[in-house]
Amino acid sequence: MAIQFTDCSVRFGQKVALHPLTLSLSEQRIGIIGLNGSGKTTFARLINGLVKPSDGRVIVNGLDTVADDKAVLGQAGFIFQNPQHQLIMPIVREDIAFGLKNRGLSGAEIEAKTDAVLARFAVSHLAKRRVHELSGGETQLIAIASVVVTGPKILILDEPTNQLDLKNRRLVASTIDGLEQQVLVISHDLGLVEDFDRVLLFHEGRLIADGPAEQTIRRYHEEAGC
Ligand SMILES: Nc1ncnc2c1ncn2[C@@H]1O[C@H](COP(=O)(O)OP(=O)(O)O)[C@@H](O)[C@H]1O
Ligand SMILES: [Mg+2]
């Protein structure tokens, strides 16, 4: 099981957001770092088909993100940089249940899965809360729960600790730690990825370092000049 990029590039009009890239990702924990606008989100969105390659292709666990786009969405769950934008229903448990609709499950099965995921992430007490009244940390946990409940094999989190206080940051970090899926995390919070199996560094749309966390993070400091 792996994510395979082959000669994959992305252009938005004249702008090259990602220069041609060939690589395979099979590690359980992968960090993605780099300056603002370096192409991190574009790279990550290619994996679940939210962005399509302008050239080349991306194969995720044997599925092509263009030809098999619907199946790929089920394989790779994405937690957005602003997770409040992905909470669709007004109440927490409705939002989590929403992701399970149209899957041929009975109402009782949907209830049971919703309860189980809320309990698993220790957020059962939030079940009846309004999603737009949650704190930043709570919003992040509910967003993760609402994606995990749908059963993806890969989880991609875009800056999950952005704007969280120390306590919520720790809570989200330990939640990520406990995920059994292959996890890719985009982060400016370098502590979050420092013990990951592999870290990728992007700079101006190019992958410029790829290896052990310590080595890639050191390169990032050199590149940023601080
Ligand atoms: N939908 C889009 N349309 C036009 N340009 C985009 C779009 N998405 C990203 N870009 C541009 O591509 C570059 C890389 O963006 P992005 O992948 O979001 O970077 P990062 O996540 O590292 O901040 C930036 O210059 C950004 O402005
Ligand atoms: Mg981004």
Coordinates of C-alpha atoms and ligand atoms in Angstrom, one line a residue:
M1 CA 0.0 0.0 0.0
A2 CA 1.5 3.3 -1.1
I3 CA 1.1 6.7 -2.6
Q4 CA 3.0 7.0 -5.9
F5 CA 3.6 10.3 -7.7
T6 CA 4.9 9.9 -11.2
D7 CA 6.2 13.0 -13.1
C8 CA 3.4 14.9 -11.4
S9 CA 3.2 18.6 -11.7
V10 CA 0.5 21.2 -11.1
R11 CA 0.0 24.6 -12.7
F12 CA -2.7 27.2 -11.9
G13 CA -2.7 29.2 -15.1
Q14 CA 0.9 30.5 -15.6
K15 CA 1.8 29.7 -12.0
V16 CA 3.7 26.4 -11.4
A17 CA 2.5 25.3 -8.0
L18 CA 4.3 22.0 -8.1
H19 CA 7.3 21.2 -10.4
P20 CA 7.4 17.6 -11.8
L21 CA 7.8 15.1 -9.0
T22 CA 8.3 11.4 -8.8
L23 CA 8.2 9.7 -5.4
S24 CA 6.6 6.9 -3.4
L25 CA 5.2 7.3 0.1
S26 CA 4.7 4.2 2.2
E27 CA 5.7 5.3 5.7
Q28 CA 3.1 5.5 8.5
R29 CA 4.0 9.1 9.5
I30 CA 5.0 11.7 7.0
G31 CA 5.5 15.4 7.7
I32 CA 5.3 18.1 5.0
I33 CA 7.0 21.4 5.8
G34 CA 8.1 24.6 4.0
L35 CA 7.4 28.3 3.8
N36 CA 4.0 29.8 3.0
G37 CA 3.1 29.3 -0.7
S38 CA 5.8 26.6 -1.2
G39 CA 3.3 24.0 -2.5
K40 CA 2.5 21.9 0.6
T41 CA -1.3 22.1 0.4
T42 CA -1.2 21.5 -3.4
F43 CA 0.9 18.4 -2.9
A44 CA -1.3 17.1 -0.2
R45 CA -4.5 17.7 -2.1
L46 CA -3.2 15.7 -5.0
I47 CA -3.3 12.6 -2.8
N48 CA -7.1 12.6 -2.4
G49 CA -7.8 14.1 -5.8
L50 CA -8.9 17.5 -4.6
V51 CA -6.2 18.8 -6.9
K52 CA -5.6 17.0 -10.2
P53 CA -2.2 16.7 -11.8
S54 CA -1.6 19.0 -14.8
D55 CA 0.8 16.4 -16.0
G56 CA 1.7 13.0 -14.7
R57 CA -0.3 10.9 -12.3
V58 CA -0.9 10.0 -8.7
I59 CA -1.8 6.5 -7.7
V60 CA -3.1 5.9 -4.2
N61 CA -3.3 2.3 -3.0
G62 CA -3.6 1.2 -6.6
L63 CA -6.2 3.8 -7.5
D64 CA -5.7 6.7 -10.0
T65 CA -6.8 10.0 -8.5
V66 CA -8.3 11.1 -11.9
A67 CA -9.8 7.8 -13.2
D68 CA -10.9 6.5 -9.8
D69 CA -11.6 9.8 -8.2
K70 CA -14.6 8.8 -6.1
A71 CA -12.8 5.7 -4.7
V72 CA -9.7 7.8 -3.9
L73 CA -11.8 10.2 -1.8
G74 CA -12.9 7.2 0.3
Q75 CA -9.2 6.0 0.7
A76 CA -7.7 9.3 1.7
G77 CA -9.5 11.6 4.2
F78 CA -8.5 15.3 4.3
I79 CA -8.8 17.5 7.4
F80 CA -8.6 21.1 6.1
Q81 CA -6.5 24.0 7.4
N82 CA -9.7 25.6 8.6
P83 CA -11.7 22.6 9.9
Q84 CA -14.8 24.7 10.7
H85 CA -15.3 24.9 6.9
Q86 CA -15.7 21.1 6.7
L87 CA -18.3 20.8 9.5
I88 CA -21.5 20.9 7.5
M89 CA -24.3 20.1 9.9
P90 CA -25.3 22.4 12.8
I91 CA -24.9 19.8 15.6
V92 CA -21.8 17.7 16.3
R93 CA -23.4 14.3 16.2
E94 CA -25.4 15.2 13.1
D95 CA -22.2 16.3 11.4
I96 CA -20.5 13.0 12.2
A97 CA -23.5 11.0 11.1
F98 CA -23.7 12.9 7.9
G99 CA -20.5 11.4 6.6
L100 CA -22.1 7.9 7.0
K101 CA -25.3 8.7 5.1
N102 CA -25.8 7.1 1.6
R103 CA -23.6 4.1 2.5
G104 CA -26.4 1.6 2.9
L105 CA -26.2 1.6 6.7
S106 CA -29.3 1.4 8.9
G107 CA -30.1 4.3 11.2
A108 CA -29.0 2.2 14.2
E109 CA -25.7 1.4 12.6
I110 CA -25.1 5.1 11.9
E111 CA -25.9 5.9 15.6
A112 CA -23.6 3.2 16.9
K113 CA -20.7 4.3 14.7
T114 CA -21.2 7.9 15.6
D115 CA -21.2 7.1 19.3
A116 CA -18.2 4.9 19.0
V117 CA -16.1 7.5 17.3
L118 CA -17.1 10.2 19.7
A119 CA -16.1 7.9 22.6
R120 CA -12.9 7.0 20.9
F121 CA -11.8 10.6 20.7
A122 CA -13.1 11.4 24.2
V123 CA -15.6 13.9 22.9
S124 CA -18.9 12.2 23.7
H125 CA -19.8 15.3 25.9
L126 CA -19.7 17.4 22.7
A127 CA -22.3 15.3 20.8
K128 CA -25.2 17.8 21.2
R129 CA -23.1 21.0 20.9
R130 CA -23.4 23.4 18.0
V131 CA -20.4 23.0 15.7
H132 CA -19.8 26.7 15.4
E133 CA -19.6 27.1 19.1
L134 CA -16.8 24.7 19.6
S135 CA -13.3 25.8 20.6
G136 CA -10.4 25.5 18.1
G137 CA -9.2 22.3 19.7
E138 CA -12.7 20.8 19.9
T139 CA -13.3 21.7 16.2
Q140 CA -10.1 20.0 15.2
L141 CA -11.0 16.8 17.1
I142 CA -14.5 16.7 15.7
A143 CA -13.2 17.3 12.2
I144 CA -10.8 14.4 12.7
A145 CA -13.6 12.2 14.1
S146 CA -16.0 13.0 11.2
V147 CA -13.4 11.9 8.7
V148 CA -12.1 8.8 10.6
V149 CA -15.7 7.5 11.0
T150 CA -15.9 7.1 7.2
G151 CA -13.0 4.6 7.4
P152 CA -10.2 6.1 5.2
K153 CA -6.8 4.2 5.1
I154 CA -4.9 7.5 4.8
L155 CA -5.4 10.7 6.7
I156 CA -4.0 14.1 5.6
L157 CA -4.1 17.0 8.1
D158 CA -3.3 20.5 6.9
E159 CA -1.8 22.6 9.7
P160 CA -3.8 20.8 12.4
T161 CA -2.3 22.7 15.4
N162 CA -2.5 26.1 13.8
Q163 CA -3.9 28.7 16.2
L164 CA -4.3 26.2 19.1
D165 CA -3.1 27.0 22.6
L166 CA -0.6 24.7 24.2
K167 CA -3.1 22.5 25.9
N168 CA -5.2 21.9 22.7
R169 CA -2.1 21.5 20.7
R170 CA -1.0 18.7 22.9
L171 CA -4.4 17.1 22.8
V172 CA -4.5 17.2 19.0
A173 CA -0.9 15.9 18.7
S174 CA -1.6 12.9 20.9
T175 CA -4.8 12.2 19.0
I176 CA -2.8 12.2 15.7
D177 CA -0.3 9.9 17.5
G178 CA -3.0 7.4 18.2
L179 CA -4.3 7.1 14.7
E180 CA -3.8 3.7 13.1
Q181 CA -3.9 5.1 9.5
Q182 CA -1.1 6.2 7.3
V183 CA -0.9 9.9 8.3
L184 CA 0.5 12.9 6.4
V185 CA 0.7 16.2 8.4
I186 CA 1.5 19.6 6.9
S187 CA 2.8 21.8 9.7
H188 CA 4.7 24.9 10.7
D189 CA 4.7 23.3 14.1
L190 CA 8.0 21.4 13.7
G191 CA 7.6 19.7 17.0
L192 CA 4.6 17.9 15.6
V193 CA 6.6 16.1 12.9
E194 CA 10.0 15.8 14.6
D195 CA 9.6 12.2 15.4
F196 CA 7.9 11.2 12.1
D197 CA 9.4 8.5 9.9
R198 CA 9.9 10.9 7.0
V199 CA 9.7 14.6 6.4
L200 CA 9.4 16.4 3.1
L201 CA 10.5 20.0 2.6
F202 CA 9.0 22.1 -0.2
H203 CA 10.4 25.3 -1.5
E204 CA 8.9 27.3 -4.4
G205 CA 7.0 24.3 -5.7
R206 CA 9.9 21.9 -5.5
L207 CA 10.7 19.1 -3.2
I208 CA 14.1 20.1 -1.9
A209 CA 14.7 17.7 1.0
D210 CA 13.2 14.3 1.8
G211 CA 14.5 12.1 4.6
P212 CA 14.6 11.7 8.3
A213 CA 12.9 14.4 10.3
E214 CA 16.0 15.8 11.9
Q215 CA 17.8 16.2 8.7
T216 CA 14.9 17.8 6.8
I217 CA 14.1 20.2 9.6
R218 CA 17.8 21.3 9.8
R219 CA 17.6 22.0 6.0
Y220 CA 14.5 24.0 6.5
H221 CA 16.2 26.3 9.1
E222 CA 19.1 26.8 6.6
E223 CA 16.7 27.5 3.8
A224 CA 14.7 30.0 5.8
G225 CA 17.9 31.6 7.2
C226 CA 16.7 31.3 10.8
Ligands
LIG1 N1 -6.5 27.2 -6.7 C1 -5.4 28.0 -6.9 N2 -5.4 28.9 -7.9 C2 -4.3 29.6 -8.2 N3 -3.1 29.6 -7.5 C3 -3.1 28.7 -6.5 C4 -4.2 27.9 -6.1 N4 -3.9 27.1 -5.1 C5 -2.6 27.4 -4.8 N5 -2.1 28.4 -5.6 C6 -0.8 28.9 -5.6 O1 0.2 27.9 -5.6 C7 1.2 28.1 -4.8 C8 1.3 27.0 -3.7 O2 0.2 27.1 -2.9 P1 -0.1 26.1 -1.7 O3 0.1 24.7 -2.2 O4 -1.4 26.5 -1.1 O5 1.1 26.5 -0.7 P2 1.3 26.2 0.9 O6 0.3 25.2 1.3 O7 2.7 25.7 1.0 O8 1.2 27.5 1.6 C9 1.0 29.5 -4.2 O9 1.7 30.5 -4.9 C10 -0.5 29.7 -4.3 O10 -0.8 31.0 -4.4
MG2 MG -1.2 25.4 2.8

